[in-house]
PDB file of C-alpha atoms in Angstrom:
ATOM      1  CA  MET A   8     -13.660  15.180 -27.614  1.00  0.00           C
ATOM      2  CA  VAL A   9     -11.063  15.011 -24.846  1.00  0.00           C
ATOM      3  CA  GLU A  10     -12.072  18.423 -23.518  1.00  0.00           C
ATOM      4  CA  LEU A  11     -15.728  17.367 -23.475  1.00  0.00           C
ATOM      5  CA  PHE A  12     -14.885  14.232 -21.508  1.00  0.00           C
ATOM      6  CA  LEU A  13     -12.775  16.233 -19.047  1.00  0.00           C
ATOM      7  CA  ARG A  14     -15.676  18.619 -18.482  1.00  0.00           C
ATOM      8  CA  PHE A  15     -17.993  15.669 -17.880  1.00  0.00           C
ATOM      9  CA  GLU A  16     -15.489  14.209 -15.435  1.00  0.00           C
ATOM     10  CA  ARG A  17     -15.170  17.480 -13.521  1.00  0.00           C
ATOM     11  CA  LEU A  18     -18.937  17.494 -13.091  1.00  0.00           C
ATOM     12  CA  THR A  19     -19.140  13.862 -11.936  1.00  0.00           C
ATOM     13  CA  THR A  20     -16.198  14.193  -9.565  1.00  0.00           C
ATOM     14  CA  ARG A  21     -17.665  17.361  -8.083  1.00  0.00           C
ATOM     15  CA  ILE A  22     -20.996  15.615  -7.524  1.00  0.00           C
ATOM     16  CA  ALA A  23     -19.243  12.662  -5.895  1.00  0.00           C
ATOM     17  CA  LEU A  24     -17.172  14.925  -3.663  1.00  0.00           C
ATOM     18  CA  MET A  25     -20.167  16.982  -2.530  1.00  0.00           C
ATOM     19  CA  ALA A  26     -22.101  13.801  -1.803  1.00  0.00           C
ATOM     20  CA  ALA A  27     -19.147  12.392   0.148  1.00  0.00           C
ATOM     21  CA  ILE A  28     -18.971  15.554   2.256  1.00  0.00           C
ATOM     22  CA  ALA A  29     -22.702  15.334   2.931  1.00  0.00           C
ATOM     23  CA  MET A  30     -22.386  11.675   3.950  1.00  0.00           C
ATOM     24  CA  LEU A  31     -19.504  12.540   6.273  1.00  0.00           C
ATOM     25  CA  ILE A  32     -21.573  15.246   7.946  1.00  0.00           C
ATOM     26  CA  VAL A  33     -24.484  12.842   8.376  1.00  0.00           C
ATOM     27  CA  SER A  34     -22.233  10.123   9.786  1.00  0.00           C
ATOM     28  CA  VAL A  35     -20.517  12.404  12.311  1.00  0.00           C
ATOM     29  CA  THR A  36     -23.781  14.029  13.385  1.00  0.00           C
ATOM     30  CA  LEU A  37     -25.559  10.726  13.929  1.00  0.00           C
ATOM     31  CA  GLY A  38     -22.526   9.289  15.693  1.00  0.00           C
ATOM     32  CA  PHE A  39     -22.603  12.190  18.144  1.00  0.00           C
ATOM     33  CA  TYR A  40     -26.351  11.730  18.564  1.00  0.00           C
ATOM     34  CA  GLN A  41     -25.807   8.030  19.299  1.00  0.00           C
ATOM     35  CA  VAL A  42     -23.288   8.843  22.039  1.00  0.00           C
ATOM     36  CA  VAL A  43     -25.617  11.396  23.623  1.00  0.00           C
ATOM     37  CA  THR A  44     -28.614   9.069  23.648  1.00  0.00           C
ATOM     38  CA  ARG A  45     -26.587   6.159  25.025  1.00  0.00           C
ATOM     39  CA  PHE A  46     -24.462   7.782  27.725  1.00  0.00           C
ATOM     40  CA  VAL A  47     -26.342  11.000  28.563  1.00  0.00           C
ATOM     41  CA  LEU A  48     -30.021  10.178  28.097  1.00  0.00           C
ATOM     42  CA  ASP A  49     -29.562   6.472  28.886  1.00  0.00           C
ATOM     43  CA  ALA A  50     -31.911   5.653  26.003  1.00  0.00           C
ATOM     44  CA  PRO A  51     -29.785   4.400  23.093  1.00  0.00           C
ATOM     45  CA  SER A  52     -31.128   5.037  19.631  1.00  0.00           C
ATOM     46  CA  THR A  53     -31.928   1.996  17.534  1.00  0.00           C
ATOM     47  CA  TRP A  54     -31.498   3.571  14.093  1.00  0.00           C
ATOM     48  CA  SER A  55     -28.728   6.193  14.252  1.00  0.00           C
ATOM     49  CA  GLU A  56     -25.830   3.735  14.391  1.00  0.00           C
ATOM     50  CA  VAL A  57     -26.970   1.893  11.265  1.00  0.00           C
ATOM     51  CA  ILE A  58     -27.412   5.078   9.255  1.00  0.00           C
ATOM     52  CA  SER A  59     -24.103   6.473  10.519  1.00  0.00           C
ATOM     53  CA  ARG A  60     -22.254   3.338   9.426  1.00  0.00           C
ATOM     54  CA  SER A  61     -23.929   3.290   6.025  1.00  0.00           C
ATOM     55  CA  SER A  62     -23.199   6.989   5.506  1.00  0.00           C
ATOM     56  CA  MET A  63     -19.512   6.420   6.244  1.00  0.00           C
ATOM     57  CA  ILE A  64     -19.414   3.624   3.670  1.00  0.00           C
ATOM     58  CA  TRP A  65     -20.876   5.960   1.054  1.00  0.00           C
ATOM     59  CA  CYS A  66     -18.444   8.701   2.095  1.00  0.00           C
ATOM     60  CA  VAL A  67     -15.415   6.475   1.526  1.00  0.00           C
ATOM     61  CA  PHE A  68     -16.457   5.143  -1.880  1.00  0.00           C
ATOM     62  CA  LEU A  69     -17.649   8.505  -3.209  1.00  0.00           C
ATOM     63  CA  GLY A  70     -14.589  10.360  -1.933  1.00  0.00           C
ATOM     64  CA  ALA A  71     -12.275   7.935  -3.730  1.00  0.00           C
ATOM     65  CA  ALA A  72     -13.049   9.621  -7.057  1.00  0.00           C
ATOM     66  CA  ALA A  73     -11.609  12.957  -5.938  1.00  0.00           C
ATOM     67  CA  GLY A  74      -8.584  11.205  -4.443  1.00  0.00           C
ATOM     68  CA  PHE A  75      -7.751   9.377  -7.660  1.00  0.00           C
ATOM     69  CA  ARG A  76      -8.397  12.423  -9.820  1.00  0.00           C
ATOM     70  CA  GLY A  77      -6.088  14.645  -7.811  1.00  0.00           C
ATOM     71  CA  GLY A  78      -3.336  12.043  -7.516  1.00  0.00           C
ATOM     72  CA  PHE A  79      -3.533  11.991  -3.736  1.00  0.00           C
ATOM     73  CA  MET A  80      -3.255   8.227  -3.358  1.00  0.00           C
ATOM     74  CA  MET A  81      -0.094   6.658  -1.979  1.00  0.00           C
ATOM     75  CA  SER A  82       2.702   6.201  -4.502  1.00  0.00           C
ATOM     76  CA  VAL A  83       6.266   4.901  -4.578  1.00  0.00           C
ATOM     77  CA  GLU A  84       8.073   8.110  -5.423  1.00  0.00           C
ATOM     78  CA  VAL A  85      11.462   6.471  -5.905  1.00  0.00           C
ATOM     79  CA  ILE A  86      10.157   4.813  -9.091  1.00  0.00           C
ATOM     80  CA  TYR A  87       9.297   8.217 -10.545  1.00  0.00           C
ATOM     81  CA  LYS A  88      12.822   9.402  -9.742  1.00  0.00           C
ATOM     82  CA  LEU A  89      14.555   6.383 -11.279  1.00  0.00           C
ATOM     83  CA  LEU A  90      12.684   6.358 -14.583  1.00  0.00           C
ATOM     84  CA  PRO A  91      13.501   8.832 -17.362  1.00  0.00           C
ATOM     85  CA  ALA A  92      10.996  11.639 -17.817  1.00  0.00           C
ATOM     86  CA  ARG A  93       9.889  10.412 -21.241  1.00  0.00           C
ATOM     87  CA  ARG A  94       8.889   7.006 -19.797  1.00  0.00           C
ATOM     88  CA  LEU A  95       6.848   8.280 -16.858  1.00  0.00           C
ATOM     89  CA  ILE A  96       3.700   8.367 -18.962  1.00  0.00           C
ATOM     90  CA  TRP A  97       4.016   4.591 -19.458  1.00  0.00           C
ATOM     91  CA  LEU A  98       4.213   4.152 -15.707  1.00  0.00           C
ATOM     92  CA  GLU A  99       1.093   6.275 -15.275  1.00  0.00           C
ATOM     93  CA  ALA A 100      -0.672   4.228 -17.948  1.00  0.00           C
ATOM     94  CA  PHE A 101       0.241   0.988 -16.170  1.00  0.00           C
ATOM     95  CA  VAL A 102      -1.022   2.324 -12.825  1.00  0.00           C
ATOM     96  CA  ALA A 103      -4.231   3.548 -14.465  1.00  0.00           C
ATOM     97  CA  LEU A 104      -4.746   0.142 -16.111  1.00  0.00           C
ATOM     98  CA  CYS A 105      -4.424  -1.627 -12.755  1.00  0.00           C
ATOM     99  CA  CYS A 106      -6.900   0.796 -11.179  1.00  0.00           C
ATOM    100  CA  LEU A 107      -9.364   0.324 -14.037  1.00  0.00           C
ATOM    101  CA  ILE A 108      -9.246  -3.455 -13.638  1.00  0.00           C
ATOM    102  CA  VAL A 109     -10.007  -3.131  -9.926  1.00  0.00           C
ATOM    103  CA  PHE A 110     -12.869  -0.720 -10.601  1.00  0.00           C
ATOM    104  CA  VAL A 111     -14.404  -2.975 -13.239  1.00  0.00           C
ATOM    105  CA  VAL A 112     -14.298  -5.867 -10.771  1.00  0.00           C
ATOM    106  CA  LEU A 113     -15.903  -3.702  -8.067  1.00  0.00           C
ATOM    107  CA  ILE A 114     -18.637  -2.554 -10.429  1.00  0.00           C
ATOM    108  CA  HIS A 115     -19.407  -6.080 -11.644  1.00  0.00           C
ATOM    109  CA  TYR A 116     -19.384  -7.914  -8.326  1.00  0.00           C
ATOM    110  CA  GLY A 117     -20.689  -4.915  -6.390  1.00  0.00           C
ATOM    111  CA  THR A 118     -23.751  -4.739  -8.617  1.00  0.00           C
ATOM    112  CA  SER A 119     -24.265  -8.486  -8.348  1.00  0.00           C
ATOM    113  CA  MET A 120     -24.013  -8.366  -4.566  1.00  0.00           C
ATOM    114  CA  THR A 121     -26.340  -5.376  -4.353  1.00  0.00           C
ATOM    115  CA  LEU A 122     -29.003  -7.208  -6.321  1.00  0.00           C
ATOM    116  CA  ARG A 123     -28.516 -10.358  -4.277  1.00  0.00           C
ATOM    117  CA  VAL A 124     -29.138  -8.703  -0.886  1.00  0.00           C
ATOM    118  CA  ARG A 125     -31.951  -6.409  -1.960  1.00  0.00           C
ATOM    119  CA  THR A 126     -34.486  -8.467   0.002  1.00  0.00           C
ATOM    120  CA  GLN A 127     -32.581  -8.060   3.290  1.00  0.00           C
ATOM    121  CA  MET A 128     -33.337  -5.163   5.608  1.00  0.00           C
ATOM    122  CA  LEU A 129     -31.079  -2.972   7.711  1.00  0.00           C
ATOM    123  CA  SER A 130     -31.387  -3.723  11.407  1.00  0.00           C
ATOM    124  CA  GLY A 131     -33.716  -1.270  13.088  1.00  0.00           C
ATOM    125  CA  LEU A 132     -34.930   0.129   9.779  1.00  0.00           C
ATOM    126  CA  GLU A 133     -37.390  -1.020   7.166  1.00  0.00           C
ATOM    127  CA  VAL A 134     -34.896  -0.175   4.425  1.00  0.00           C
ATOM    128  CA  SER A 135     -33.157  -2.605   2.105  1.00  0.00           C
ATOM    129  CA  ILE A 136     -29.515  -3.238   2.878  1.00  0.00           C
ATOM    130  CA  ALA A 137     -28.888  -2.939  -0.862  1.00  0.00           C
ATOM    131  CA  TRP A 138     -28.702   0.848  -0.388  1.00  0.00           C
ATOM    132  CA  ALA A 139     -25.525   0.364   1.643  1.00  0.00           C
ATOM    133  CA  TYR A 140     -24.019  -2.167  -0.802  1.00  0.00           C
ATOM    134  CA  ALA A 141     -24.779   0.141  -3.731  1.00  0.00           C
ATOM    135  CA  ALA A 142     -21.976   2.434  -2.573  1.00  0.00           C
ATOM    136  CA  MET A 143     -19.448  -0.037  -3.988  1.00  0.00           C
ATOM    137  CA  PRO A 144     -20.417  -0.007  -7.689  1.00  0.00           C
ATOM    138  CA  VAL A 145     -21.478   3.652  -7.671  1.00  0.00           C
ATOM    139  CA  GLY A 146     -18.218   4.842  -6.084  1.00  0.00           C
ATOM    140  CA  ALA A 147     -16.161   2.608  -8.375  1.00  0.00           C
ATOM    141  CA  ALA A 148     -17.919   4.078 -11.426  1.00  0.00           C
ATOM    142  CA  PHE A 149     -17.104   7.626 -10.337  1.00  0.00           C
ATOM    143  CA  ALA A 150     -13.486   6.637  -9.631  1.00  0.00           C
ATOM    144  CA  LEU A 151     -13.162   4.915 -13.013  1.00  0.00           C
ATOM    145  CA  ILE A 152     -14.174   8.107 -14.799  1.00  0.00           C
ATOM    146  CA  ALA A 153     -11.722  10.085 -12.674  1.00  0.00           C
ATOM    147  CA  VAL A 154      -8.778   7.789 -13.450  1.00  0.00           C
ATOM    148  CA  LEU A 155      -9.479   7.905 -17.187  1.00  0.00           C
ATOM    149  CA  ALA A 156      -9.680  11.699 -17.096  1.00  0.00           C
ATOM    150  CA  ARG A 157      -6.394  11.986 -15.198  1.00  0.00           C
ATOM    151  CA  LEU A 158      -4.608   9.768 -17.710  1.00  0.00           C
ATOM    152  CA  LEU A 159      -6.043  11.669 -20.680  1.00  0.00           C
ATOM    153  CA  ALA A 160      -5.033  14.993 -19.148  1.00  0.00           C
ATOM    154  CA  GLN A 161      -1.475  13.734 -18.670  1.00  0.00           C
ATOM    155  CA  VAL A 162      -1.208  12.245 -22.157  1.00  0.00           C
ATOM    156  CA  THR A 163      -2.401  15.465 -23.783  1.00  0.00           C
ATOM    157  CA  GLY A 164      -0.049  17.606 -21.685  1.00  0.00           C
ATOM    158  CA  ARG A 165      -2.768  19.357 -19.690  1.00  0.00           C
ATOM    159  CA  GLU A 166      -1.375  18.104 -16.373  1.00  0.00           C
ATOM    160  CA  THR A 167       2.032  17.140 -15.045  1.00  0.00           C
ATOM    161  CA  ILE A 168       3.026  13.509 -14.612  1.00  0.00           C
ATOM    162  CA  GLY A 169       3.708  12.113 -11.163  1.00  0.00           C
ATOM    163  CA  PRO A 170       2.343  12.302  -7.622  1.00  0.00           C
ATOM    164  CA  ALA A 171       0.460  15.443  -6.655  1.00  0.00           C
ATOM    165  CA  GLU A 172       2.609  16.144  -3.588  1.00  0.00           C
ATOM    166  CA  SER A 173       6.063  14.832  -2.769  1.00  0.00           C
ATOM    167  CA  GLU A 174       6.813  13.848   0.826  1.00  0.00           C
ATOM    168  CA  THR A 175      10.564  13.839   0.177  1.00  0.00           C
ATOM    169  CA  PRO A 176      12.079  17.288   0.826  1.00  0.00           C
ATOM    170  CA  GLU A 177      14.058  18.735  -2.021  1.00  0.00           C
ATOM    171  CA  VAL A 178      17.698  19.335  -1.175  1.00  0.00           C
ATOM    172  CA  ALA A 179      19.599  21.854  -3.224  1.00  0.00           C
ATOM    173  CA  ALA A 180      22.699  20.481  -4.904  1.00  0.00           C
ATOM    174  CA  PRO A 181      25.955  21.949  -3.615  1.00  0.00           C
ATOM    175  CA  THR A 182      27.608  24.444  -5.943  1.00  0.00           C
ATOM    176  CA  PRO A 183      31.347  24.760  -6.534  1.00  0.00           C
ATOM    177  CA  ASP A 184      31.304  28.091  -4.736  1.00  0.00           C
ATOM    178  CA  SER A 185      29.829  26.517  -1.602  1.00  0.00           C
ATOM    179  CA  GLU A 186      32.216  23.538  -1.642  1.00  0.00           C
ATOM    180  CA  SER A 187      35.534  25.339  -2.073  1.00  0.00           C
ATOM    181  CA  PRO A 188      36.306  28.430   0.018  1.00  0.00           C
ATOM    182  CA  SER A 189      37.084  31.644  -1.740  1.00  0.00           C
ATOM    183  CA  PRO A 190      40.710  32.860  -1.852  1.00  0.00           C
ATOM    184  CA  ARG A 191      39.829  35.595   0.598  1.00  0.00           C
ATOM    185  CA  GLN A 192      38.361  33.081   3.091  1.00  0.00           C
ATOM    186  CA  SER A 193      41.305  30.641   2.714  1.00  0.00           C
ATOM    187  CA  SER A 194      43.858  33.370   3.277  1.00  0.00           C
ATOM    188  CA  ALA A 195      42.155  34.613   6.433  1.00  0.00           C
ATOM    189  CA  PRO A 196      43.596  31.911   8.791  1.00  0.00           C
ATOM    190  CA  ARG A 197      47.081  32.521   7.349  1.00  0.00           C
ATOM    191  CA  ASP A 198      46.820  36.234   8.019  1.00  0.00           C
ATOM    192  CA  ASP A 199      45.714  35.567  11.588  1.00  0.00           C
ATOM    193  CA  ALA A 200      48.634  33.178  12.190  1.00  0.00           C
ATOM    194  CA  ALA A 201      51.095  35.716  10.787  1.00  0.00           C
ATOM    195  CA  ALA A 202      49.694  38.433  13.044  1.00  0.00           C
ATOM    196  CA  VAL A 203      50.072  36.195  16.140  1.00  0.00           C
ATOM    197  CA  THR A 204      53.669  35.332  15.231  1.00  0.00           C
ATOM    198  CA  HIS A 205      54.496  39.005  14.666  1.00  0.00           C
ATOM    199  CA  SER A 206      53.027  39.994  18.044  1.00  0.00           C
ATOM    200  CA  GLN A 207      55.058  37.270  19.806  1.00  0.00           C
ATOM    201  CA  ASP A 208      58.300  38.555  18.222  1.00  0.00           C
ATOM    202  CA  GLU A 209      57.553  42.042  19.489  1.00  0.00           C
ATOM    203  CA  VAL A 210      57.014  40.828  23.056  1.00  0.00           C
ATOM    204  CA  ARG A 211      60.361  38.984  23.225  1.00  0.00           C
ATOM    205  CA  PRO A 212      63.246  41.079  24.754  1.00  0.00           C
TER     206      PRO A 212
END
């Protein structure tokens, strides 16, 4: 059952990520087109800016699923270092619970808001503004599935617990050999001092 859900999540997250990439391409392309028509052709477009802004909104909400699934969101790494390893899964469960509450709120109120503004139109287009607001509940639904899959994968031991990438560089602990000089190294200054003293005695008349 868990493996089936993880396969379903991989499919949904992949769809969300591909759609986010497509929306980003559309937004950047139309943004460039808007600049060209405004400052080069001196005939600003009336529709490209609206579609570019809406595409960026969809890109952000759809791309959140891949970010949550991969563990690429910001995290307080010192908490993971202070807690014992056996209790990290409880920390991950608490974080996942907080994320799920936020996503449920976004889905509920996002859907309500989308239905409320469905009669309004985007400026310059005869398209309902609800298509832009729909990015909120749709993206939150994809992210909710991704968070559940990440937690299940960690609980079942399929993935490691903790942030995906650590920004704190790992410093190797000093070893006894590196802290205390070897007998050969410690005796080297003494041998040099003895050689200098011996050479001074030979120079004296």
